[in-house]
Coordinates of C-alpha atoms in Angstrom, one line a residue:
Q1 CA 17.6 37.3 10.4
G2 CA 16.2 34.3 11.8
S3 CA 12.4 34.1 13.4
P4 CA 13.1 34.0 17.3
E5 CA 11.9 30.4 17.2
S6 CA 15.1 29.3 15.0
V7 CA 17.6 27.3 16.4
D8 CA 21.3 26.7 14.8
L9 CA 22.6 23.0 14.4
E10 CA 25.7 21.9 13.3
I11 CA 26.2 18.1 12.8
S12 CA 29.5 16.8 13.0
V13 CA 30.4 13.2 11.1
K14 CA 33.3 11.2 10.7
E15 CA 33.9 8.5 7.6
K16 CA 34.7 5.6 9.1
P17 CA 38.3 4.1 8.7
W18 CA 39.2 1.4 5.8
G19 CA 38.4 -2.1 6.8
S20 CA 36.6 -1.2 10.2
R21 CA 35.6 -4.7 11.4
K22 CA 32.4 -5.5 13.8
I23 CA 31.4 -8.8 15.2
H24 CA 27.8 -9.3 15.7
V25 CA 25.8 -12.0 17.7
A26 CA 22.0 -12.7 17.5
A27 CA 19.5 -15.1 17.8
E28 CA 17.6 -16.2 14.7
A29 CA 14.5 -18.5 14.1
D30 CA 13.4 -20.7 10.8
N31 CA 10.1 -21.6 9.2
K32 CA 10.8 -25.2 9.9
G33 CA 11.0 -24.7 13.7
G34 CA 14.7 -24.5 14.3
K35 CA 16.2 -21.5 16.9
Y36 CA 19.7 -20.9 16.1
M37 CA 22.7 -18.6 17.8
S38 CA 24.4 -16.7 15.0
G39 CA 27.8 -14.7 15.3
D40 CA 29.2 -13.0 12.3
V41 CA 32.8 -11.5 11.7
L42 CA 31.8 -8.0 9.4
V43 CA 34.6 -5.7 7.3
K44 CA 33.7 -2.8 6.3
N45 CA 34.9 -0.1 3.6
I46 CA 37.7 -2.3 2.0
F47 CA 37.2 -0.2 -0.9
G48 CA 35.9 3.0 0.0
R49 CA 32.3 2.4 -0.9
A50 CA 31.0 1.7 2.5
E51 CA 30.1 -2.0 0.9
S52 CA 30.2 -5.2 3.4
Y53 CA 31.9 -8.4 3.8
S54 CA 30.9 -11.0 6.5
L55 CA 32.0 -14.6 7.4
G56 CA 29.4 -15.9 9.7
A57 CA 28.3 -19.4 11.6
Q58 CA 25.3 -20.3 13.3
F59 CA 24.7 -23.4 15.7
G60 CA 21.2 -24.2 16.8
T61 CA 18.6 -26.6 18.1
S62 CA 18.9 -30.1 17.4
N63 CA 22.9 -29.8 16.3
N64 CA 21.5 -27.8 13.2
R65 CA 24.6 -25.9 11.9
V66 CA 25.2 -23.5 8.9
G67 CA 28.1 -21.5 7.3
K68 CA 27.7 -18.5 5.6
L69 CA 29.4 -15.8 3.4
S70 CA 28.0 -12.1 2.7
F71 CA 28.7 -9.1 0.4
S72 CA 26.3 -5.9 0.0
Y73 CA 27.2 -2.5 -1.0
P74 CA 24.6 0.3 -1.1
Y75 CA 23.3 2.6 -3.2
F76 CA 22.0 -0.4 -5.1
L77 CA 21.3 0.5 -8.9
G78 CA 21.7 4.4 -7.7
L79 CA 18.9 4.2 -5.5
R80 CA 18.8 5.9 -2.2
D81 CA 18.3 3.8 1.4
S82 CA 19.0 0.4 -0.8
F83 CA 21.8 -2.4 -0.5
G84 CA 22.5 -5.0 -2.9
F85 CA 23.8 -8.3 -1.4
F86 CA 25.1 -12.2 -2.2
D87 CA 24.8 -14.6 -0.3
L88 CA 26.2 -18.0 -0.3
S89 CA 25.5 -20.5 2.6
Q90 CA 25.9 -24.3 3.1
G91 CA 24.0 -25.3 6.3
V92 CA 23.0 -28.9 7.6
Y93 CA 19.9 -29.4 9.4
H94 CA 18.6 -32.6 11.5
R95 CA 14.2 -33.4 11.3
L96 CA 14.3 -35.6 14.2
H97 CA 10.3 -35.6 14.9
S98 CA 10.1 -36.2 10.9
S99 CA 12.9 -38.7 10.5
F100 CA 15.3 -37.0 8.0
N101 CA 18.1 -34.7 7.5
E102 CA 19.0 -32.4 5.1
E103 CA 22.1 -30.3 3.4
I104 CA 21.4 -27.7 1.9
K105 CA 23.6 -25.2 -0.5
S106 CA 22.8 -21.8 -1.6
I107 CA 23.4 -18.5 -3.7
R108 CA 21.0 -15.9 -3.0
F109 CA 21.7 -12.4 -4.0
G110 CA 19.3 -8.9 -4.8
Y111 CA 17.9 -6.0 -3.2
R112 CA 17.1 -4.9 0.0
G113 CA 15.8 -1.4 1.4
D114 CA 14.0 0.3 4.5
F115 CA 10.9 -2.0 3.9
S116 CA 11.7 -4.7 1.0
T117 CA 13.4 -7.5 -0.2
L118 CA 13.6 -9.0 -3.7
M119 CA 16.2 -11.6 -4.0
Y120 CA 16.9 -14.4 -6.4
D121 CA 17.2 -17.6 -4.1
L122 CA 19.2 -21.1 -5.6
Q123 CA 19.4 -24.1 -3.1
V124 CA 20.4 -27.7 -4.3
R125 CA 19.1 -29.7 -1.4
D126 CA 20.3 -32.6 -0.4
F127 CA 17.3 -34.8 1.2
N128 CA 18.3 -37.8 3.7
P129 CA 15.5 -40.4 5.2
L130 CA 16.4 -42.0 8.1
P131 CA 16.1 -45.8 8.5
E132 CA 13.1 -45.9 10.6
A133 CA 11.6 -43.3 8.2
S134 CA 7.6 -43.1 7.3
T135 CA 6.7 -44.0 3.8
G136 CA 4.7 -40.5 3.9
V137 CA 8.5 -39.2 4.4
R138 CA 10.0 -41.6 1.9
E139 CA 8.0 -40.0 -0.4
G140 CA 9.8 -36.8 -0.5
K141 CA 12.9 -38.1 -1.5
F142 CA 14.2 -37.4 -5.4
V143 CA 16.3 -39.4 -7.4
N144 CA 19.8 -39.6 -5.7
G145 CA 17.8 -37.6 -3.0
V146 CA 18.5 -34.0 -4.5
S147 CA 16.6 -31.8 -4.9
V148 CA 17.0 -27.7 -6.7
K149 CA 15.1 -24.7 -5.6
S150 CA 15.3 -21.4 -7.9
A151 CA 12.9 -19.3 -6.7
L152 CA 12.2 -15.4 -6.7
R153 CA 11.3 -14.2 -3.1
H154 CA 10.1 -10.6 -1.6
E155 CA 9.6 -10.2 2.2
F156 CA 7.9 -6.8 3.2
S157 CA 7.7 -5.4 7.0
I158 CA 7.1 -3.1 9.3
D159 CA 8.0 -2.7 12.9
T160 CA 7.2 0.2 15.0
R161 CA 7.3 -1.9 18.3
D162 CA 9.0 -0.3 21.0
S163 CA 11.4 -3.4 21.8
S164 CA 11.9 -7.2 20.8
A165 CA 10.0 -7.9 23.9
P166 CA 7.5 -4.8 23.2
T167 CA 4.9 -3.2 25.1
R168 CA 3.7 -0.9 22.6
G169 CA 3.9 -1.0 18.6
L170 CA 3.0 -2.9 15.3
Y171 CA 5.1 -5.3 13.2
L172 CA 3.9 -6.9 10.0
R173 CA 5.9 -9.3 8.3
T174 CA 4.7 -10.9 4.9
A175 CA 7.1 -13.8 2.7
T176 CA 6.4 -14.7 -1.4
E177 CA 8.3 -17.2 -2.7
F178 CA 7.6 -18.2 -6.1
A179 CA 9.7 -21.7 -7.0
G180 CA 9.4 -22.9 -10.6
L181 CA 12.6 -21.2 -12.6
G182 CA 14.0 -24.4 -13.3
G183 CA 14.8 -26.8 -10.9
T184 CA 12.4 -29.6 -9.3
S185 CA 10.7 -27.7 -6.2
R186 CA 7.7 -25.6 -8.3
F187 CA 5.1 -23.8 -5.9
L188 CA 3.6 -20.4 -4.6
K189 CA 4.1 -19.9 -0.9
N190 CA 3.5 -17.1 1.8
E191 CA 4.2 -16.5 5.2
S192 CA 2.8 -14.0 7.0
L193 CA 2.8 -12.0 10.5
L194 CA 1.2 -9.7 12.4
Q195 CA 1.9 -8.4 15.9
Y196 CA -0.1 -5.5 17.7
S197 CA 1.5 -4.5 21.0
F198 CA -0.7 -2.1 23.7
I199 CA -0.6 -0.7 27.1
L200 CA -3.3 -1.8 29.2
S201 CA -2.2 0.0 32.6
H202 CA -0.1 2.8 32.5
A203 CA 0.0 2.7 36.5
L204 CA 1.2 -0.9 36.1
N205 CA 2.8 -0.7 33.0
L206 CA 0.4 -3.8 32.3
S207 CA 0.7 -4.6 28.3
T208 CA -0.5 -7.5 25.9
S209 CA 0.2 -8.3 23.0
L210 CA -1.8 -10.0 20.2
S211 CA -0.1 -12.1 17.0
L212 CA -1.6 -13.8 14.0
L213 CA 0.8 -16.1 12.3
T214 CA -0.7 -17.9 8.9
G215 CA 1.4 -19.8 6.0
A216 CA -0.1 -21.2 2.8
L217 CA 1.8 -22.9 0.1
Y218 CA 0.1 -24.0 -3.6
S219 CA 2.1 -26.8 -5.2
L220 CA 2.7 -26.2 -9.0
N221 CA 4.0 -29.6 -9.7
K222 CA 2.3 -32.3 -12.2
S223 CA 1.1 -34.1 -9.1
H224 CA -0.4 -31.7 -7.6
K225 CA 1.2 -32.4 -4.6
S226 CA 3.5 -30.9 -2.2
F227 CA 7.2 -31.8 -1.3
I228 CA 8.1 -32.3 2.3
L229 CA 11.0 -30.0 2.1
D230 CA 8.5 -27.2 0.4
R231 CA 6.3 -27.9 3.5
F232 CA 6.0 -25.3 7.4
F233 CA 6.5 -27.1 9.9
I234 CA 4.6 -25.5 13.2
G235 CA 5.2 -26.2 17.3
G236 CA 7.9 -25.1 19.7
P237 CA 8.4 -22.4 21.6
T238 CA 9.0 -19.9 18.6
T239 CA 5.7 -21.0 17.1
L240 CA 2.8 -23.2 19.2
R241 CA 4.3 -22.8 22.5
G242 CA 3.7 -26.1 24.7
F243 CA 4.6 -28.8 21.7
D244 CA 7.7 -30.1 20.7
E245 CA 9.3 -28.3 17.4
G246 CA 7.8 -28.9 14.2
T247 CA 5.6 -32.2 15.3
V248 CA 1.7 -29.6 15.0
G249 CA -0.2 -30.9 12.2
I250 CA -0.4 -34.3 10.1
H251 CA 1.6 -37.7 10.6
D252 CA 2.4 -40.5 9.2
G253 CA 3.1 -42.7 11.9
K254 CA 4.8 -41.4 14.0
D255 CA 6.3 -38.8 11.3
A256 CA 5.5 -35.1 11.2
L257 CA 4.9 -34.6 7.4
G258 CA 4.4 -30.5 7.8
S259 CA 2.0 -28.6 6.4
D260 CA 0.8 -26.9 2.8
A261 CA -1.8 -24.4 5.2
Y262 CA -1.5 -23.4 8.8
A263 CA -2.7 -20.3 11.2
V264 CA -1.5 -19.7 14.6
A265 CA -2.8 -17.3 16.9
S266 CA -1.6 -15.8 20.4
G267 CA -2.3 -13.7 23.0
T268 CA -0.2 -12.6 25.8
V269 CA -0.1 -10.3 28.9
S270 CA 3.3 -9.2 30.6
I271 CA 4.0 -7.0 33.7
P272 CA 7.6 -6.0 34.8
F273 CA 9.5 -8.2 37.0
P274 CA 8.9 -6.4 40.4
F275 CA 11.7 -7.4 42.3
L276 CA 15.5 -8.6 41.7
A277 CA 17.1 -5.6 39.8
P278 CA 19.4 -7.5 37.9
L279 CA 16.3 -8.9 35.9
Q280 CA 14.4 -5.6 35.8
D281 CA 17.9 -4.0 34.2
L282 CA 17.6 -6.8 31.6
G283 CA 14.0 -6.1 30.9
A284 CA 13.0 -9.0 32.4
R285 CA 8.9 -9.5 32.3
I286 CA 6.4 -11.6 33.5
Q287 CA 4.0 -13.3 31.2
A288 CA 0.9 -15.0 30.6
F289 CA -0.2 -16.7 27.1
G290 CA -2.7 -18.2 25.4
N291 CA -1.9 -20.0 22.1
I292 CA -4.1 -21.9 19.2
G293 CA -3.0 -23.3 15.9
N294 CA -2.8 -26.0 13.4
G295 CA -1.2 -27.3 9.6
V296 CA -3.1 -29.3 7.5
I297 CA -1.7 -30.6 4.0
L298 CA -4.1 -29.7 1.4
S299 CA -5.4 -32.4 -1.4
R300 CA -7.0 -31.5 -4.5
G301 CA -9.6 -34.0 -4.3
R302 CA -11.1 -32.5 -1.9
P303 CA -13.8 -29.4 -1.3
L304 CA -11.3 -26.4 0.0
L305 CA -13.8 -25.2 2.5
D306 CA -13.7 -29.1 4.2
Q307 CA -10.1 -28.4 4.2
A308 CA -10.6 -25.2 6.3
K309 CA -12.7 -26.7 8.5
D310 CA -10.3 -29.5 9.4
L311 CA -7.8 -26.5 9.8
V312 CA -10.1 -25.0 12.7
Q313 CA -11.6 -28.1 14.0
Q314 CA -8.6 -30.1 15.1
Y315 CA -6.8 -27.0 16.8
R316 CA -4.0 -27.5 19.6
A317 CA -4.0 -25.2 22.1
S318 CA -1.9 -24.4 25.6
V319 CA -1.2 -22.3 27.9
G320 CA 1.4 -20.7 30.7
V321 CA 3.6 -18.6 32.0
G322 CA 6.6 -17.2 32.2
L323 CA 9.4 -15.0 31.7
A324 CA 10.9 -12.7 28.6
F325 CA 14.0 -10.9 27.8
P326 CA 14.3 -8.6 25.1
F327 CA 17.5 -10.1 23.4
I328 CA 20.8 -9.5 21.9
G329 CA 20.9 -8.9 18.0
G330 CA 17.2 -7.5 17.8
G331 CA 15.4 -11.2 19.3
K332 CA 13.5 -12.2 22.2
L333 CA 13.9 -15.5 25.0
E334 CA 11.2 -16.5 26.5
I335 CA 11.7 -19.2 29.6
N336 CA 8.1 -20.9 30.4
G337 CA 5.7 -23.1 32.2
C338 CA 3.3 -24.8 30.0
H339 CA 0.1 -26.1 30.2
V340 CA -1.4 -28.0 27.0
L341 CA -5.1 -27.9 26.8
R342 CA -5.6 -29.8 23.2
S343 CA -3.8 -32.1 21.7
T344 CA -3.1 -35.6 19.4
D345 CA -1.2 -38.6 20.4
L346 CA 0.9 -38.4 17.7
E347 CA 2.2 -34.6 19.2
G348 CA 5.0 -34.9 21.6
T349 CA 4.3 -31.8 24.2
A350 CA 6.5 -30.0 26.7
K351 CA 5.8 -28.7 30.4
F352 CA 9.0 -26.4 30.3
Q353 CA 10.8 -24.4 27.3
F354 CA 13.5 -22.0 26.3
G355 CA 12.8 -20.2 23.3
V356 CA 14.8 -17.6 21.4
G357 CA 13.7 -15.9 18.4
V358 CA 13.1 -13.0 17.1
I359 CA 9.2 -13.1 17.1
F360 CA 6.7 -15.2 18.8

């Protein structure tokens, strides 16, 4: 006999049928400022071991496009709550503000758990400067225009947010990459994001989110100079609102050269949309935001403290208001009016921006 507080619990499970299929749509963003809508056709359990196969495509800003074939299987190396995976992809990226195009063919495989991912990433990158490209961009061209990156990458994340347009919770994500297992690119790279959201007023459902996004790239090449394909590109609605995608930082003429180190801080205050039931049903929130950030290319010939001062003292900043919606696939959609408080003549700015991304 059980105690008076005991409860009988009955659990029923059902095995998914052989070859079950699913169509998935999501919003994504890359670390070079690109935004994408992605679609995948997923087929599961073909061999009865809960494995998954997917064929997908991404279409993004500036006519960027990616095709991808993936395979994953559970209980990787006998570990619970884990998946092994293998990805093949090919993508074309147009970096219009940097006057070059990039075509990437890649193979990735590794392990994915509840909080972390460990992968090997092999990329063959075809780098094509446009005819009007500056000297700073053309310096990134390898022999025959081809660069090979052979790298190990580890990602860690914790997400306790209540939605992708959060009112409360913590999101932490960090990715560390070492390239140098052969190939032409050799570097150590880290990118980290911390976001904390909390309620300011329960009566108004008024909330705020504070975010910090940082990145650092340390070149291991003999010249100690990083290549443009390996750098970070910041600016745009998914990193620094009010600026055109990838334009913040060092330039050669009109061309943005990317950054070896960057930091972006953001603060957002939001309330639920007060009327129009269709928007309320979509989870729309009115938001006001402020952003500040900058990026620099590191030089081994200068003291690191002086370069850190450049990062801080030459900051860019913007404020604005807009609407934010939770979006399909765990993404977030924003429609913002922006006012740039501080910029240089080289960066493109925007008074109105539309953004789709995982977090910003």
